[in-house]
Each structure stands twice: as structure tokens, then as C-alpha cells.
C-alpha positions as a Markdown table, in Angstrom:
| # | Residue | x | y | z |
|---|---|---|---|---|
| 1 | Met | -5.8 | -0.3 | 16.2 |
| 2 | Ser | -5.8 | -4.0 | 17.0 |
| 3 | Gly | -2.9 | -5.6 | 18.7 |
| 4 | His | -2.2 | -7.7 | 15.6 |
| 5 | Thr | -1.9 | -4.5 | 13.5 |
| 6 | Ile | 0.4 | -2.8 | 16.0 |
| 7 | Ser | 2.6 | -5.9 | 16.1 |
| 8 | Ala | 2.7 | -6.0 | 12.3 |
| 9 | Tyr | 3.7 | -2.3 | 12.0 |
| 10 | Arg | 6.4 | -2.8 | 14.7 |
| 11 | His | 7.8 | -5.7 | 12.7 |
| 12 | Asp | 7.9 | -3.6 | 9.5 |
| 13 | Leu | 9.7 | -0.7 | 11.2 |
| 14 | Leu | 12.2 | -3.0 | 12.9 |
| 15 | Ala | 13.0 | -4.3 | 9.4 |
| 16 | Leu | 13.9 | -0.7 | 8.4 |
| 17 | Val | 16.0 | -0.3 | 11.5 |
| 18 | Asp | 18.0 | -3.4 | 10.6 |
| 19 | Phe | 18.4 | -2.2 | 7.0 |
| 20 | Ser | 19.6 | 1.3 | 8.2 |
| 21 | Arg | 22.1 | -0.1 | 10.7 |
| 22 | Lys | 23.8 | -2.3 | 8.1 |
| 23 | Arg | 24.3 | 0.9 | 6.1 |
| 24 | Ala | 25.5 | 3.0 | 9.0 |
| 25 | Leu | 22.4 | 5.2 | 8.8 |
| 26 | Asn | 22.1 | 6.1 | 12.4 |
| 27 | Ala | 19.4 | 8.9 | 12.4 |
| 28 | Trp | 16.0 | 8.9 | 10.8 |
| 29 | Asn | 16.7 | 12.1 | 9.0 |
| 30 | Ser | 19.7 | 10.4 | 7.3 |
| 31 | Leu | 17.4 | 8.3 | 5.1 |
| 32 | Asp | 16.3 | 9.7 | 1.7 |
| 33 | Asn | 14.2 | 8.6 | -1.2 |
| 34 | Ser | 16.9 | 6.4 | -2.7 |
| 35 | His | 17.5 | 4.6 | 0.6 |
| 36 | Leu | 13.9 | 3.6 | 0.8 |
| 37 | Arg | 13.8 | 2.5 | -2.8 |
| 38 | Thr | 16.7 | 0.2 | -2.0 |
| 39 | Phe | 14.9 | -1.0 | 1.1 |
| 40 | Ala | 11.8 | -1.9 | -1.0 |
| 41 | Ala | 14.0 | -3.6 | -3.5 |
| 42 | Ala | 15.8 | -5.6 | -0.8 |
| 43 | Leu | 12.4 | -6.7 | 0.6 |
| 44 | His | 11.4 | -7.9 | -2.9 |
| 45 | Gly | 14.7 | -9.6 | -3.4 |
| 46 | Gly | 14.1 | -11.4 | -0.1 |
| 47 | Gly | 10.9 | -13.0 | -1.5 |
| 48 | Leu | 8.4 | -10.7 | 0.1 |
| 49 | Ser | 5.1 | -10.3 | -1.8 |
| 50 | Pro | 4.2 | -6.9 | -3.3 |
| 51 | Arg | 1.3 | -6.7 | -0.9 |
| 52 | Ser | 3.7 | -7.2 | 2.1 |
| 53 | Ile | 6.1 | -4.6 | 0.7 |
| 54 | Gln | 3.1 | -2.2 | 0.4 |
| 55 | Arg | 2.4 | -2.7 | 4.0 |
| 56 | His | 6.0 | -2.1 | 5.0 |
| 57 | Leu | 6.1 | 1.2 | 3.1 |
| 58 | Ser | 2.7 | 2.3 | 4.5 |
| 59 | Ala | 4.1 | 1.8 | 8.0 |
| 60 | Val | 7.2 | 3.8 | 7.1 |
| 61 | Arg | 5.2 | 6.6 | 5.6 |
| 62 | Thr | 3.0 | 6.9 | 8.6 |
| 63 | Phe | 6.0 | 6.7 | 11.0 |
| 64 | Tyr | 7.7 | 9.6 | 9.2 |
| 65 | Glu | 4.5 | 11.6 | 9.5 |
| 66 | Phe | 4.8 | 11.1 | 13.2 |
| 67 | Leu | 8.5 | 12.1 | 13.2 |
| 68 | Met | 7.7 | 15.3 | 11.3 |
| 69 | Arg | 4.9 | 16.2 | 13.7 |
| 70 | Glu | 7.4 | 15.7 | 16.6 |
| 71 | Gly | 10.0 | 17.8 | 14.9 |
| 72 | His | 12.6 | 15.0 | 14.3 |
| 73 | Cys | 12.4 | 15.2 | 10.5 |
| 74 | Ala | 11.8 | 17.9 | 7.9 |
| 75 | Arg | 10.5 | 15.6 | 5.1 |
| 76 | Asn | 8.9 | 12.3 | 4.5 |
| 77 | Pro | 11.3 | 10.3 | 2.2 |
| 78 | Ala | 8.8 | 7.5 | 1.7 |
| 79 | Leu | 6.2 | 9.6 | 0.0 |
| 80 | Glu | 7.3 | 8.8 | -3.6 |
| 81 | Val | 8.4 | 5.2 | -3.0 |
| 82 | Arg | 6.1 | 2.6 | -4.5 |
| 83 | Ala | 6.0 | -1.2 | -4.1 |
| 84 | Pro | 5.8 | -3.5 | -7.0 |
| 85 | Lys | 2.3 | -3.7 | -8.3 |
| 86 | Ala | 0.4 | -6.5 | -6.5 |
| 87 | Lys | -1.5 | -9.0 | -8.6 |
| 88 | Gln | -5.2 | -8.5 | -7.8 |
| 89 | Arg | -6.5 | -11.5 | -5.9 |
| 90 | Leu | -10.2 | -12.2 | -6.3 |
| 91 | Pro | -11.9 | -13.4 | -3.1 |
| 92 | Ala | -13.0 | -17.0 | -2.9 |
| 93 | Thr | -16.7 | -17.6 | -3.0 |
| 94 | Leu | -19.2 | -20.4 | -3.0 |
| 95 | Asp | -21.9 | -20.5 | -5.7 |
| 96 | Ala | -25.5 | -20.6 | -4.7 |
| 97 | Asp | -25.7 | -24.4 | -4.9 |
| 98 | Gln | -22.7 | -24.9 | -2.8 |
| 99 | Met | -24.0 | -22.4 | -0.2 |
| 100 | Gly | -27.3 | -24.2 | -0.1 |
| 101 | Arg | -25.6 | -27.6 | 0.4 |
| 102 | Leu | -23.4 | -26.1 | 3.2 |
| 103 | Leu | -26.4 | -24.7 | 5.1 |
| 104 | Ala | -28.6 | -27.8 | 4.6 |
| 105 | Phe | -27.5 | -29.7 | 7.7 |
| 106 | Arg | -29.8 | -31.2 | 10.4 |
| 107 | Val | -29.5 | -29.6 | 13.8 |
| 108 | Asp | -29.6 | -32.1 | 16.6 |
| 109 | Asp | -28.0 | -30.2 | 19.6 |
| 110 | Ser | -27.4 | -26.7 | 21.0 |
| 111 | Leu | -24.1 | -26.2 | 19.2 |
| 112 | Ser | -25.4 | -27.2 | 15.8 |
| 113 | Val | -28.4 | -24.9 | 16.3 |
| 114 | Arg | -26.0 | -22.1 | 17.1 |
| 115 | Asp | -23.7 | -22.9 | 14.2 |
| 116 | Lys | -26.6 | -22.8 | 11.7 |
| 117 | Ala | -27.7 | -19.4 | 13.1 |
| 118 | Ile | -24.1 | -18.1 | 12.8 |
| 119 | Met | -23.7 | -19.2 | 9.1 |
| 120 | Glu | -27.2 | -18.2 | 8.1 |
| 121 | Leu | -26.5 | -14.7 | 9.6 |
| 122 | Phe | -23.1 | -14.5 | 7.9 |
| 123 | Tyr | -24.7 | -15.3 | 4.5 |
| 124 | Ser | -27.9 | -13.3 | 5.0 |
| 125 | Ser | -26.3 | -10.0 | 6.1 |
| 126 | Gly | -22.6 | -10.1 | 4.9 |
| 127 | Leu | -21.1 | -9.6 | 8.3 |
| 128 | Arg | -17.4 | -9.6 | 9.1 |
| 129 | Leu | -16.2 | -12.1 | 11.6 |
| 130 | Ala | -15.4 | -9.4 | 14.2 |
| 131 | Glu | -18.8 | -7.9 | 13.7 |
| 132 | Leu | -20.6 | -11.2 | 14.2 |
| 133 | Val | -18.8 | -12.1 | 17.5 |
| 134 | Gly | -19.3 | -8.6 | 18.8 |
| 135 | Leu | -23.1 | -8.8 | 18.5 |
| 136 | Ala | -25.2 | -8.4 | 21.6 |
| 137 | Leu | -28.8 | -9.5 | 22.1 |
| 138 | Ala | -30.0 | -5.9 | 21.7 |
| 139 | Asp | -28.4 | -5.6 | 18.3 |
| 140 | Ile | -30.9 | -8.1 | 16.7 |
| 141 | Asp | -34.5 | -7.1 | 16.0 |
| 142 | Leu | -36.2 | -10.2 | 14.7 |
| 143 | Ala | -39.6 | -8.5 | 14.4 |
| 144 | Asp | -38.1 | -5.9 | 12.1 |
| 145 | Arg | -35.7 | -8.4 | 10.6 |
| 146 | Thr | -32.6 | -6.2 | 11.0 |
| 147 | Val | -29.3 | -6.3 | 12.8 |
| 148 | Arg | -27.3 | -3.3 | 14.1 |
| 149 | Val | -23.6 | -3.8 | 13.3 |
| 150 | Leu | -20.5 | -2.0 | 14.7 |
| 151 | Gly | -18.1 | -2.1 | 11.7 |
| 152 | Lys | -14.6 | -0.8 | 11.0 |
| 153 | Gly | -13.8 | 2.6 | 12.3 |
| 154 | Ser | -16.5 | 2.2 | 14.9 |
| 155 | Lys | -19.2 | 3.0 | 12.2 |
| 156 | Thr | -22.6 | 1.6 | 12.9 |
| 157 | Arg | -24.9 | 0.3 | 10.1 |
| 158 | Ile | -28.3 | -1.4 | 10.0 |
| 159 | Val | -28.6 | -4.4 | 7.6 |
| 160 | Pro | -31.5 | -6.7 | 6.8 |
| 161 | Val | -31.7 | -10.3 | 8.1 |
| 162 | Gly | -33.3 | -12.8 | 5.7 |
| 163 | Arg | -36.1 | -15.2 | 6.7 |
| 164 | His | -33.9 | -18.3 | 6.9 |
| 165 | Ala | -31.5 | -16.4 | 9.3 |
| 166 | Val | -34.4 | -15.2 | 11.3 |
| 167 | Ala | -35.7 | -18.7 | 11.8 |
| 168 | Ala | -32.3 | -20.0 | 12.7 |
| 169 | Leu | -31.8 | -17.2 | 15.2 |
| 170 | Gln | -35.1 | -17.8 | 16.8 |
| 171 | Ala | -34.1 | -21.5 | 17.3 |
| 172 | Trp | -30.7 | -20.4 | 18.7 |
| 173 | Leu | -32.2 | -17.9 | 21.2 |
| 174 | Ser | -34.3 | -20.8 | 22.7 |
| 175 | Glu | -31.1 | -22.8 | 23.1 |
| 176 | Arg | -29.1 | -19.9 | 24.3 |
| 177 | Ala | -31.3 | -19.5 | 27.4 |
| 178 | Gly | -30.2 | -22.8 | 28.7 |
| 179 | Leu | -26.4 | -22.2 | 28.1 |
| 180 | Val | -25.9 | -18.6 | 29.3 |
| 181 | Lys | -23.7 | -18.2 | 32.4 |
| 182 | Gly | -23.6 | -14.9 | 34.3 |
| 183 | Ser | -24.9 | -11.7 | 32.9 |
| 184 | Thr | -23.3 | -11.7 | 29.4 |
| 185 | Ser | -25.3 | -10.0 | 26.7 |
| 186 | Ala | -23.3 | -11.6 | 23.8 |
| 187 | Leu | -25.6 | -13.1 | 21.1 |
| 188 | Phe | -23.4 | -16.1 | 20.5 |
| 189 | Leu | -22.0 | -18.3 | 23.3 |
| 190 | Gly | -19.7 | -21.2 | 23.6 |
| 191 | Gln | -20.4 | -24.4 | 25.4 |
| 192 | Ser | -19.1 | -22.8 | 28.6 |
| 193 | Gly | -21.9 | -20.2 | 28.4 |
| 194 | Arg | -19.4 | -17.4 | 27.7 |
| 195 | Pro | -19.1 | -15.2 | 24.6 |
| 196 | Leu | -17.9 | -17.2 | 21.6 |
| 197 | Ser | -14.4 | -16.3 | 20.3 |
| 198 | Ala | -13.6 | -15.5 | 16.7 |
| 199 | Arg | -11.2 | -18.5 | 16.5 |
| 200 | Ala | -14.0 | -20.9 | 17.7 |
| 201 | Val | -16.2 | -19.6 | 14.9 |
| 202 | Gln | -13.5 | -20.2 | 12.3 |
| 203 | Leu | -13.0 | -23.7 | 13.5 |
| 204 | Arg | -16.7 | -24.6 | 13.5 |
| 205 | Val | -17.3 | -23.1 | 10.1 |
| 206 | Gly | -14.3 | -25.0 | 8.6 |
| 207 | Ala | -15.6 | -28.2 | 10.2 |
| 208 | Trp | -19.0 | -27.8 | 8.7 |
| 209 | Gly | -17.5 | -27.2 | 5.3 |
| 210 | Arg | -15.7 | -30.5 | 5.5 |
| 211 | Arg | -18.7 | -32.4 | 6.9 |
| 212 | Gln | -20.9 | -31.1 | 4.1 |
| 213 | Gly | -18.4 | -32.1 | 1.4 |
| 214 | Ile | -17.9 | -28.6 | 0.0 |
| 215 | Gly | -14.5 | -29.5 | -1.3 |
| 216 | Val | -12.8 | -26.2 | -0.4 |
| 217 | His | -11.7 | -24.6 | 2.8 |
| 218 | Val | -14.7 | -22.7 | 4.1 |
| 219 | His | -13.9 | -19.7 | 6.3 |
| 220 | Pro | -16.1 | -16.9 | 7.7 |
| 221 | His | -15.1 | -14.2 | 5.2 |
| 222 | Met | -16.2 | -16.6 | 2.4 |
| 223 | Phe | -19.8 | -16.0 | 3.4 |
| 224 | Arg | -19.3 | -12.2 | 3.1 |
| 225 | His | -17.7 | -12.6 | -0.3 |
| 226 | Ser | -20.5 | -14.9 | -1.5 |
| 227 | Phe | -23.2 | -12.6 | -0.1 |
| 228 | Ala | -21.8 | -9.6 | -2.0 |
| 229 | Thr | -21.2 | -11.6 | -5.2 |
| 230 | His | -24.7 | -13.2 | -5.3 |
| 231 | Leu | -26.4 | -9.9 | -4.5 |
| 232 | Leu | -24.5 | -8.0 | -7.2 |
| 233 | Glu | -25.2 | -10.7 | -9.8 |
| 234 | Ser | -28.9 | -10.4 | -9.0 |
| 235 | Ser | -29.3 | -6.7 | -8.6 |
| 236 | Gly | -26.4 | -5.0 | -10.3 |
| 237 | Asp | -26.6 | -2.3 | -7.6 |
| 238 | Leu | -22.9 | -1.7 | -6.6 |
| 239 | Arg | -23.8 | 1.3 | -4.4 |
| 240 | Gly | -26.3 | -0.7 | -2.5 |
| 241 | Val | -23.9 | -3.6 | -2.0 |
| 242 | Gln | -21.3 | -1.0 | -0.7 |
| 243 | Glu | -23.8 | 0.2 | 1.9 |
| 244 | Leu | -24.7 | -3.3 | 3.1 |
| 245 | Leu | -21.0 | -4.3 | 3.4 |
| 246 | Gly | -20.1 | -1.1 | 5.2 |
| 247 | His | -17.3 | -0.2 | 2.8 |
| 248 | Ala | -16.1 | 3.4 | 3.1 |
| 249 | Asn | -14.8 | 3.5 | -0.4 |
| 250 | Ile | -16.7 | 2.0 | -3.4 |
| 251 | Gly | -13.4 | 1.0 | -4.9 |
| 252 | Thr | -13.3 | -1.7 | -2.3 |
| 253 | Thr | -16.7 | -3.0 | -3.4 |
| 254 | Gln | -15.7 | -3.0 | -7.1 |
| 255 | Ile | -13.7 | -6.2 | -6.6 |
| 256 | Tyr | -17.0 | -8.0 | -6.8 |
| 257 | Thr | -17.7 | -6.7 | -10.3 |
| 258 | His | -14.7 | -8.7 | -11.4 |
| 259 | Leu | -16.2 | -11.8 | -9.9 |
| 260 | Asp | -19.5 | -11.0 | -11.7 |
| 261 | Phe | -17.7 | -10.5 | -15.0 |
| 262 | Gln | -15.9 | -13.9 | -14.5 |
| 263 | His | -19.3 | -15.5 | -14.2 |
| 264 | Leu | -20.6 | -13.7 | -17.3 |
| 265 | Ala | -17.4 | -14.6 | -19.3 |
| 266 | Thr | -17.8 | -18.3 | -18.4 |
| 267 | Val | -21.4 | -18.2 | -19.6 |
| 268 | Tyr | -20.4 | -16.4 | -22.8 |
| 269 | Glu | -17.6 | -18.9 | -23.6 |
| 270 | Ala | -20.0 | -21.8 | -23.0 |
| 271 | Ala | -23.0 | -20.5 | -24.9 |
| 272 | His | -22.1 | -18.1 | -27.7 |
| 273 | Pro | -21.7 | -19.8 | -31.1 |
| 274 | Arg | -18.7 | -17.6 | -32.0 |
| 275 | Ala | -17.0 | -18.1 | -28.6 |
| 276 | Arg | -17.0 | -21.9 | -28.3 |
| 277 | Arg | -13.8 | -23.5 | -29.4 |
| 278 | Arg | -13.9 | -26.3 | -31.9 |
| 279 | Gln | -12.8 | -29.6 | -30.5 |
| 280 | Arg | -9.8 | -30.9 | -32.3 |
| 281 | Ser | -10.5 | -34.0 | -34.4 |
| 282 | Ala | -8.7 | -37.1 | -33.5 |
């Protein structure tokens, strides 16, 4: 797991340690189901969101699985403990017009050429940020218009690259040759000629969103959400979108059906004679 994930789990388990010490529970096998329900309730009372409480309990469940394997506990008291139900958050997207405006900027130097290639590829192929910054030259096949992506769980998938992204990448490869330092094979480079960091991509994408007057904070994952939503609206093929996004579970992909329904509901409310509300007379 990433260092960020490990740090988060450590933080969650230390919260349980603090909770246990205050109640004189000095051994892991002293905690039972009711203690962990109280722990979850205390987190909720402290203002933690249901999603954060879910993560705490997930860390505790996994930790107790480890303790059982090592022979320190006979049971997992966290198995039946549930966090408050989290309100489903729909991912932020740009509509097709906004996306077109965002990508319609003139390139006048190496960095703007690179940035256009990055954003066109994000939108064309629905890549995650980590997937994009991890790309090597050998992963792109412009003749075949495909990109090989190393996704979550070290799973590889091949996804298509659209013609606008192909053109942007061809322009970037010409510029890249003059920037590269050393023997790096990374597809995207910074001004120093070294591989571009995820943070640099976030900053550049946000800056272009402001420069193009989009009116909302633009971040890399917004391209992925927009890619999935626009594809689902046009095709209705949920399984195909799942494959392109690299989701292991189709339930993860189904969030985009809610976005699609929102769009349909808006159209219905605006257009159907029995749906439109009468305006109050003055």
C-alpha cells in the first residue's frame, strides 16, 4: 500500500489505542463488540464524517484479522460494527461544452504543449492521476491509438486514445526530445527534464481551469469522471465503461448511472408538459 494509506491506518489504530487506554482496556482481547460500537459513536460525536468512521472501522477489522492470525485474539469484535450510513457523494464533472472550452487553449511553449497532451489524454482515456504520471514512452502506441495502463492492484489494461489526444501527444513528443535529461523513459517531464510529479500535474490542471474561466476547481480526477459520464450518456454500456476505467467491481462504476439520471431528470423537468411547474402569478 501507499505511504499515505499506511499513515492513515496507523492514525486510525492509534485513535483506538487512545480510546482503550481511557477505559483501562489494556489488551486487544479485552475489547468486545460493545466497546467498538462505543468507539464508533465517540468518533461520530467528535464530528467525524460517516466515511471517515467507515475507514477507522475497516482498519480495526483488518488489524484484528492480523491479531487472530498471529494467535493474539480468538475473535474479531469489529465484524458486526457498522458506521453511520454515508451520504452518497456524486463526483464532480464538466459537461461537454465546459470540457471543450477547457481544452481549447493555444499552445505557445513546451509546457503548454505538454499540458494539452496531459489533459487530452486524461479526458480521452479516463486515466487516474497515478496512472498518467506512471506512463513510460513504451506504454503509448500512437499508430494503434492505444495506451497500456498499470492500474490499481498492479492490473494492466489497454485503453483507446482519441484522435485529439493522439495529435496532442505527437506534438508533445517533439517537444519532449528537447527537454529530456538523462535516460528517463517517463512520458511526461517537468521543466527540469525529469519525470513530472503528481502534484505538478494537479497544479497545472487547476491553473488552466482558472485561466480558461471554467468557474469551478478543475482537478485531474474530474477528467476521469467526465470521461465516464459522457461515455455512459452516449452509449449506455455500463460494463464497457467499467472495463475502460479499470474498476474491479461494477458497483463502483454504477455511481455514473446516478449522474446520467440527474441529467435525464433535468431534461424531463424542463421539457415535459406535466413536469414543468407553473410560475406563480404576481
